[in-house]
Amino acid sequence: MSLPVFVKQFSLYLREKGRKESTIKMYEHDLKQFFLWLQEYKPGFDGEIWGDLTRYDYNQYFDSLKKKNLSDANLRRVASHLNGLLRYYRLSDRVGTLKGTDSKQRALTDLDFISSEDAALLLSSIPTKKGLTDTQLQIYPYISKRNLGMVTLMINYGLTIEEVVKLTAKDFNFGQNTLTIETSKNKRTILLEIDDKKLLYDYLKDIPNLFRPKDYTDDPFFISFRTKKLSYWFDYSMNRSKGMSLIGAKQMVEKEVKRAGLRNGISSTHFRNSCILQKIKSGWGNQMLIEYFGLSSRHALYRYKKYLNQGEGN
């Protein structure tokens, strides 16, 4: 199924607003999935009059997603993208704001974090050849620094995995040791440690010129690798290398966690949770935390402070 014309018009609007291409692709993916479901939910339904849908119809869609065990975070993202489409066509007043889920965030436990020892073990494991198959050993020289750089940004700076895969060449200022993270909600700049800056710079310079992200451009910083062809993935339609996908990044984290011998289930969320908790322990104030991590409000910090006040899960 191709995107309906009115969705393509919305995508054009997002581009005119300056949204990143990766963000627009995520919008298009979620909206396409919705209209694919709609074809089954209402056979023969004319997509051009989708504006006649009711809140009940949307709730039916979210019920179908819940049956697929989508996380609350993903349900909220889908709701946000549908809300964007509804706002663009001025249908929000009639349908209301979609939530995706009414579930409140649960209390944090010890299992929501990665210990400093396990984090150090993971970071030290990635550059090694431990547990690699013969095929993986051939790929290792091309992706080792990339993987380490991505995980380093998540563990040491608390970037979400979504933020990491969306990073572009122009987001890095190696001369000033800074990294700028821009989302649909905010824009922030963080200072990189010298060793981490060097790691990221070395990763970049190890990439052959043809595939290397060009300085000061929107070229994806962390690029995909074609394992079967032992080559970086080049997108000829965009005349640049193809960036890592969100799914690919999540699979990479899973593989590196397993290779390091850590407990099953540790993910990028654990990295961010631990980074936020460490900054709170260090005495950072609410406003500093909000700005550094790109949080929407101090309410996002309550779970961490409650966890600390309860003796860190004891």
PDB file of C-alpha atoms in Angstrom, residues 83-294:
ATOM      1  CA  ASN A  83      -2.716  13.423  16.717  1.00  0.00           C
ATOM      2  CA  GLY A  84      -0.355  15.330  14.436  1.00  0.00           C
ATOM      3  CA  LEU A  85      -2.329  14.251  11.375  1.00  0.00           C
ATOM      4  CA  LEU A  86      -5.622  15.123  13.063  1.00  0.00           C
ATOM      5  CA  ARG A  87      -4.365  18.572  14.066  1.00  0.00           C
ATOM      6  CA  TYR A  88      -3.134  19.267  10.537  1.00  0.00           C
ATOM      7  CA  TYR A  89      -6.603  18.587   9.123  1.00  0.00           C
ATOM      8  CA  ARG A  90      -8.317  20.320  12.069  1.00  0.00           C
ATOM      9  CA  LEU A  91     -10.104  17.216  13.282  1.00  0.00           C
ATOM     10  CA  SER A  92      -8.793  17.255  16.847  1.00  0.00           C
ATOM     11  CA  ASP A  93     -11.796  19.087  18.262  1.00  0.00           C
ATOM     12  CA  ARG A  94     -14.157  16.415  16.999  1.00  0.00           C
ATOM     13  CA  VAL A  95     -12.069  13.329  17.788  1.00  0.00           C
ATOM     14  CA  GLY A  96     -10.235  14.670  20.839  1.00  0.00           C
ATOM     15  CA  THR A  97      -6.618  14.017  21.785  1.00  0.00           C
ATOM     16  CA  LEU A  98      -5.674  10.360  21.382  1.00  0.00           C
ATOM     17  CA  LYS A  99      -3.703   8.812  24.232  1.00  0.00           C
ATOM     18  CA  GLY A 100      -2.873   5.328  23.004  1.00  0.00           C
ATOM     19  CA  THR A 101      -2.773   4.065  26.579  1.00  0.00           C
ATOM     20  CA  ASP A 102      -4.078   5.192  29.951  1.00  0.00           C
ATOM     21  CA  SER A 103      -1.412   3.262  31.799  1.00  0.00           C
ATOM     22  CA  LYS A 104       0.567   5.321  34.248  1.00  0.00           C
ATOM     23  CA  GLN A 105       4.273   4.833  34.522  1.00  0.00           C
ATOM     24  CA  ARG A 106       5.003   2.159  37.097  1.00  0.00           C
ATOM     25  CA  ALA A 107       7.427   2.564  39.957  1.00  0.00           C
ATOM     26  CA  LEU A 108      11.074   1.884  39.156  1.00  0.00           C
ATOM     27  CA  THR A 109      12.856  -1.162  40.579  1.00  0.00           C
ATOM     28  CA  ASP A 110      16.459  -2.374  40.594  1.00  0.00           C
ATOM     29  CA  LEU A 111      15.758  -4.243  37.352  1.00  0.00           C
ATOM     30  CA  ASP A 112      15.195  -0.938  35.514  1.00  0.00           C
ATOM     31  CA  PHE A 113      18.873  -0.002  35.807  1.00  0.00           C
ATOM     32  CA  ILE A 114      22.264  -1.276  34.768  1.00  0.00           C
ATOM     33  CA  SER A 115      24.964  -1.258  37.421  1.00  0.00           C
ATOM     34  CA  SER A 116      28.134   0.743  36.860  1.00  0.00           C
ATOM     35  CA  GLU A 117      30.043  -2.558  36.885  1.00  0.00           C
ATOM     36  CA  ASP A 118      27.860  -4.080  34.155  1.00  0.00           C
ATOM     37  CA  ALA A 119      28.011  -0.862  32.123  1.00  0.00           C
ATOM     38  CA  ALA A 120      31.822  -0.925  32.294  1.00  0.00           C
ATOM     39  CA  LEU A 121      31.818  -4.614  31.349  1.00  0.00           C
ATOM     40  CA  LEU A 122      29.633  -3.939  28.310  1.00  0.00           C
ATOM     41  CA  LEU A 123      31.776  -1.030  27.105  1.00  0.00           C
ATOM     42  CA  SER A 124      34.945  -3.096  27.516  1.00  0.00           C
ATOM     43  CA  SER A 125      33.408  -6.097  25.755  1.00  0.00           C
ATOM     44  CA  ILE A 126      32.332  -4.352  22.533  1.00  0.00           C
ATOM     45  CA  PRO A 127      35.863  -3.684  21.181  1.00  0.00           C
ATOM     46  CA  THR A 128      36.899  -7.317  21.797  1.00  0.00           C
ATOM     47  CA  LYS A 129      36.453 -10.325  19.537  1.00  0.00           C
ATOM     48  CA  LYS A 130      35.023 -12.422  22.338  1.00  0.00           C
ATOM     49  CA  GLY A 131      32.332 -14.849  21.213  1.00  0.00           C
ATOM     50  CA  LEU A 132      32.351 -13.784  17.567  1.00  0.00           C
ATOM     51  CA  THR A 133      31.718 -16.337  14.815  1.00  0.00           C
ATOM     52  CA  ASP A 134      33.957 -16.546  11.758  1.00  0.00           C
ATOM     53  CA  THR A 135      31.461 -14.452   9.802  1.00  0.00           C
ATOM     54  CA  GLN A 136      31.206 -11.861  12.579  1.00  0.00           C
ATOM     55  CA  LEU A 137      34.989 -11.643  12.759  1.00  0.00           C
ATOM     56  CA  GLN A 138      35.007 -10.446   9.143  1.00  0.00           C
ATOM     57  CA  ILE A 139      32.449  -7.733   9.952  1.00  0.00           C
ATOM     58  CA  TYR A 140      33.988  -6.707  13.279  1.00  0.00           C
ATOM     59  CA  PRO A 141      36.552  -4.158  11.917  1.00  0.00           C
ATOM     60  CA  TYR A 142      33.753  -2.207  10.203  1.00  0.00           C
ATOM     61  CA  ILE A 143      31.211  -1.981  13.027  1.00  0.00           C
ATOM     62  CA  SER A 144      33.136  -2.232  16.298  1.00  0.00           C
ATOM     63  CA  LYS A 145      33.761   1.496  16.780  1.00  0.00           C
ATOM     64  CA  ARG A 146      30.273   2.342  15.546  1.00  0.00           C
ATOM     65  CA  ASN A 147      28.652   0.033  18.071  1.00  0.00           C
ATOM     66  CA  LEU A 148      30.879   1.274  20.872  1.00  0.00           C
ATOM     67  CA  GLY A 149      30.166   4.893  19.978  1.00  0.00           C
ATOM     68  CA  MET A 150      26.419   4.370  19.979  1.00  0.00           C
ATOM     69  CA  VAL A 151      26.370   2.514  23.301  1.00  0.00           C
ATOM     70  CA  THR A 152      28.759   5.071  24.830  1.00  0.00           C
ATOM     71  CA  LEU A 153      26.348   7.904  24.032  1.00  0.00           C
ATOM     72  CA  MET A 154      23.494   5.979  25.643  1.00  0.00           C
ATOM     73  CA  ILE A 155      25.390   4.918  28.778  1.00  0.00           C
ATOM     74  CA  ASN A 156      27.549   7.976  29.472  1.00  0.00           C
ATOM     75  CA  TYR A 157      25.158  10.715  28.298  1.00  0.00           C
ATOM     76  CA  GLY A 158      21.713   9.152  28.594  1.00  0.00           C
ATOM     77  CA  LEU A 159      20.687   9.626  24.968  1.00  0.00           C
ATOM     78  CA  THR A 160      17.686   7.562  23.927  1.00  0.00           C
ATOM     79  CA  ILE A 161      18.270   5.001  21.213  1.00  0.00           C
ATOM     80  CA  GLU A 162      15.895   7.010  19.003  1.00  0.00           C
ATOM     81  CA  GLU A 163      18.059  10.104  19.458  1.00  0.00           C
ATOM     82  CA  VAL A 164      21.231   8.178  18.638  1.00  0.00           C
ATOM     83  CA  VAL A 165      20.008   6.767  15.316  1.00  0.00           C
ATOM     84  CA  LYS A 166      18.782  10.216  14.258  1.00  0.00           C
ATOM     85  CA  LEU A 167      22.148  11.927  14.787  1.00  0.00           C
ATOM     86  CA  THR A 168      23.674  13.538  11.713  1.00  0.00           C
ATOM     87  CA  ALA A 169      27.154  14.750  10.830  1.00  0.00           C
ATOM     88  CA  LYS A 170      26.286  18.382  11.538  1.00  0.00           C
ATOM     89  CA  ASP A 171      25.201  17.528  15.091  1.00  0.00           C
ATOM     90  CA  PHE A 172      28.845  16.971  16.051  1.00  0.00           C
ATOM     91  CA  ASN A 173      31.312  19.792  16.615  1.00  0.00           C
ATOM     92  CA  PHE A 174      34.566  17.967  17.224  1.00  0.00           C
ATOM     93  CA  GLY A 175      36.485  21.223  17.512  1.00  0.00           C
ATOM     94  CA  GLN A 176      34.421  22.251  20.525  1.00  0.00           C
ATOM     95  CA  ASN A 177      33.798  18.695  21.817  1.00  0.00           C
ATOM     96  CA  THR A 178      30.034  19.194  21.638  1.00  0.00           C
ATOM     97  CA  LEU A 179      27.034  17.254  20.419  1.00  0.00           C
ATOM     98  CA  THR A 180      23.662  18.816  19.642  1.00  0.00           C
ATOM     99  CA  ILE A 181      20.533  16.692  20.002  1.00  0.00           C
ATOM    100  CA  GLU A 182      17.418  18.026  18.319  1.00  0.00           C
ATOM    101  CA  THR A 183      13.972  16.459  18.675  1.00  0.00           C
ATOM    102  CA  SER A 184      10.475  17.601  17.793  1.00  0.00           C
ATOM    103  CA  LYS A 185      10.164  18.969  21.349  1.00  0.00           C
ATOM    104  CA  ASN A 186      13.529  20.535  22.124  1.00  0.00           C
ATOM    105  CA  LYS A 187      17.147  21.132  21.185  1.00  0.00           C
ATOM    106  CA  ARG A 188      20.062  20.740  23.541  1.00  0.00           C
ATOM    107  CA  THR A 189      23.861  20.655  23.395  1.00  0.00           C
ATOM    108  CA  ILE A 190      26.071  18.496  25.594  1.00  0.00           C
ATOM    109  CA  LEU A 191      29.810  18.470  26.171  1.00  0.00           C
ATOM    110  CA  LEU A 192      31.634  15.280  25.216  1.00  0.00           C
ATOM    111  CA  GLU A 193      34.482  13.842  27.266  1.00  0.00           C
ATOM    112  CA  ILE A 194      37.769  13.921  25.347  1.00  0.00           C
ATOM    113  CA  ASP A 195      38.080  10.121  25.142  1.00  0.00           C
ATOM    114  CA  ASP A 196      34.510   9.768  23.907  1.00  0.00           C
ATOM    115  CA  LYS A 197      35.024  12.527  21.332  1.00  0.00           C
ATOM    116  CA  LYS A 198      38.148  10.740  20.104  1.00  0.00           C
ATOM    117  CA  LEU A 199      36.286   7.437  19.804  1.00  0.00           C
ATOM    118  CA  LEU A 200      33.518   9.014  17.723  1.00  0.00           C
ATOM    119  CA  TYR A 201      35.994  10.944  15.581  1.00  0.00           C
ATOM    120  CA  ASP A 202      38.084   7.812  14.950  1.00  0.00           C
ATOM    121  CA  TYR A 203      34.931   5.908  13.954  1.00  0.00           C
ATOM    122  CA  LEU A 204      34.126   8.627  11.433  1.00  0.00           C
ATOM    123  CA  LYS A 205      37.607   8.789   9.938  1.00  0.00           C
ATOM    124  CA  ASP A 206      37.837   5.006   9.567  1.00  0.00           C
ATOM    125  CA  ILE A 207      34.952   5.080   7.081  1.00  0.00           C
ATOM    126  CA  PRO A 208      36.121   5.292   3.431  1.00  0.00           C
ATOM    127  CA  ASN A 209      35.519   8.687   1.821  1.00  0.00           C
ATOM    128  CA  LEU A 210      32.780   7.395  -0.485  1.00  0.00           C
ATOM    129  CA  PHE A 211      30.637   6.279   2.456  1.00  0.00           C
ATOM    130  CA  ARG A 212      31.730   8.721   5.150  1.00  0.00           C
ATOM    131  CA  PRO A 213      29.091  11.193   6.371  1.00  0.00           C
ATOM    132  CA  LYS A 214      29.981  14.624   5.011  1.00  0.00           C
ATOM    133  CA  ASP A 215      30.839  17.350   7.506  1.00  0.00           C
ATOM    134  CA  TYR A 216      28.129  19.916   8.333  1.00  0.00           C
ATOM    135  CA  THR A 217      25.403  17.955   6.507  1.00  0.00           C
ATOM    136  CA  ASP A 218      22.293  15.953   7.384  1.00  0.00           C
ATOM    137  CA  ASP A 219      24.101  12.733   6.466  1.00  0.00           C
ATOM    138  CA  PRO A 220      23.351  10.041   9.100  1.00  0.00           C
ATOM    139  CA  PHE A 221      26.275   9.764  11.506  1.00  0.00           C
ATOM    140  CA  PHE A 222      25.871   6.085  12.402  1.00  0.00           C
ATOM    141  CA  ILE A 223      25.570   4.162   9.156  1.00  0.00           C
ATOM    142  CA  SER A 224      24.349   0.702   8.238  1.00  0.00           C
ATOM    143  CA  PHE A 225      26.602  -2.109   7.105  1.00  0.00           C
ATOM    144  CA  ARG A 226      25.702  -4.812   4.592  1.00  0.00           C
ATOM    145  CA  THR A 227      27.014  -7.981   6.176  1.00  0.00           C
ATOM    146  CA  LYS A 228      26.568 -10.199   3.123  1.00  0.00           C
ATOM    147  CA  LYS A 229      28.504  -7.827   0.865  1.00  0.00           C
ATOM    148  CA  LEU A 230      30.945  -6.592   3.522  1.00  0.00           C
ATOM    149  CA  SER A 231      30.175  -3.038   2.493  1.00  0.00           C
ATOM    150  CA  TYR A 232      28.555   0.054   3.938  1.00  0.00           C
ATOM    151  CA  TRP A 233      24.987   0.566   2.807  1.00  0.00           C
ATOM    152  CA  PHE A 234      24.761   3.420   0.302  1.00  0.00           C
ATOM    153  CA  ASP A 235      21.465   5.097  -0.575  1.00  0.00           C
ATOM    154  CA  TYR A 236      21.916   6.206  -4.179  1.00  0.00           C
ATOM    155  CA  SER A 237      18.580   8.036  -4.233  1.00  0.00           C
ATOM    156  CA  MET A 238      19.859  10.311  -1.444  1.00  0.00           C
ATOM    157  CA  ASN A 239      23.515  10.196  -2.570  1.00  0.00           C
ATOM    158  CA  ARG A 240      24.682   9.305   0.927  1.00  0.00           C
ATOM    159  CA  SER A 241      25.140   6.317   3.193  1.00  0.00           C
ATOM    160  CA  LYS A 242      22.075   4.814   4.818  1.00  0.00           C
ATOM    161  CA  GLY A 243      21.702   5.445   8.519  1.00  0.00           C
ATOM    162  CA  MET A 244      21.177   2.763  11.135  1.00  0.00           C
ATOM    163  CA  SER A 245      17.499   1.928  11.599  1.00  0.00           C
ATOM    164  CA  LEU A 246      15.893   1.913  15.024  1.00  0.00           C
ATOM    165  CA  ILE A 247      15.265  -1.820  14.775  1.00  0.00           C
ATOM    166  CA  GLY A 248      18.855  -2.419  13.700  1.00  0.00           C
ATOM    167  CA  ALA A 249      20.151  -0.386  16.638  1.00  0.00           C
ATOM    168  CA  LYS A 250      18.000  -2.304  19.120  1.00  0.00           C
ATOM    169  CA  GLN A 251      19.205  -5.609  17.707  1.00  0.00           C
ATOM    170  CA  MET A 252      22.786  -4.388  17.979  1.00  0.00           C
ATOM    171  CA  VAL A 253      22.328  -3.563  21.680  1.00  0.00           C
ATOM    172  CA  GLU A 254      20.761  -6.980  22.321  1.00  0.00           C
ATOM    173  CA  LYS A 255      23.671  -8.764  20.646  1.00  0.00           C
ATOM    174  CA  GLU A 256      26.328  -6.751  22.493  1.00  0.00           C
ATOM    175  CA  VAL A 257      24.572  -7.269  25.838  1.00  0.00           C
ATOM    176  CA  LYS A 258      24.460 -11.014  25.209  1.00  0.00           C
ATOM    177  CA  ARG A 259      28.092 -11.114  24.102  1.00  0.00           C
ATOM    178  CA  ALA A 260      29.135  -9.304  27.279  1.00  0.00           C
ATOM    179  CA  GLY A 261      27.366 -11.984  29.320  1.00  0.00           C
ATOM    180  CA  LEU A 262      24.904  -9.582  30.949  1.00  0.00           C
ATOM    181  CA  ARG A 263      21.396 -10.539  32.012  1.00  0.00           C
ATOM    182  CA  ASN A 264      18.804 -10.882  29.303  1.00  0.00           C
ATOM    183  CA  GLY A 265      16.538  -7.880  28.755  1.00  0.00           C
ATOM    184  CA  ILE A 266      19.009  -5.068  29.402  1.00  0.00           C
ATOM    185  CA  SER A 267      18.289  -2.351  26.850  1.00  0.00           C
ATOM    186  CA  SER A 268      18.948   1.290  26.012  1.00  0.00           C
ATOM    187  CA  THR A 269      16.215   2.263  28.497  1.00  0.00           C
ATOM    188  CA  HIS A 270      18.322   0.810  31.311  1.00  0.00           C
ATOM    189  CA  PHE A 271      21.276   2.911  30.138  1.00  0.00           C
ATOM    190  CA  ARG A 272      19.275   6.153  30.200  1.00  0.00           C
ATOM    191  CA  ASN A 273      17.625   5.352  33.520  1.00  0.00           C
ATOM    192  CA  SER A 274      21.005   4.753  35.122  1.00  0.00           C
ATOM    193  CA  CYS A 275      22.496   7.926  33.665  1.00  0.00           C
ATOM    194  CA  ILE A 276      19.598  10.040  34.965  1.00  0.00           C
ATOM    195  CA  LEU A 277      19.821   8.390  38.393  1.00  0.00           C
ATOM    196  CA  GLN A 278      23.560   9.031  38.574  1.00  0.00           C
ATOM    197  CA  LYS A 279      23.120  12.735  37.804  1.00  0.00           C
ATOM    198  CA  ILE A 280      20.449  13.034  40.509  1.00  0.00           C
ATOM    199  CA  LYS A 281      22.800  11.358  42.983  1.00  0.00           C
ATOM    200  CA  SER A 282      25.486  13.857  41.950  1.00  0.00           C
ATOM    201  CA  GLY A 283      23.254  16.709  43.093  1.00  0.00           C
ATOM    202  CA  TRP A 284      21.980  18.044  39.789  1.00  0.00           C
ATOM    203  CA  GLY A 285      18.917  20.286  40.129  1.00  0.00           C
ATOM    204  CA  ASN A 286      15.619  19.711  38.345  1.00  0.00           C
ATOM    205  CA  GLN A 287      16.151  22.362  35.675  1.00  0.00           C
ATOM    206  CA  MET A 288      19.633  21.136  34.837  1.00  0.00           C
ATOM    207  CA  LEU A 289      18.342  17.562  34.522  1.00  0.00           C
ATOM    208  CA  ILE A 290      15.420  18.643  32.335  1.00  0.00           C
ATOM    209  CA  GLU A 291      17.678  20.578  29.969  1.00  0.00           C
ATOM    210  CA  TYR A 292      20.439  17.954  29.817  1.00  0.00           C
ATOM    211  CA  PHE A 293      18.172  14.987  29.107  1.00  0.00           C
ATOM    212  CA  GLY A 294      15.564  16.875  27.074  1.00  0.00           C
TER     213      GLY A 294
END
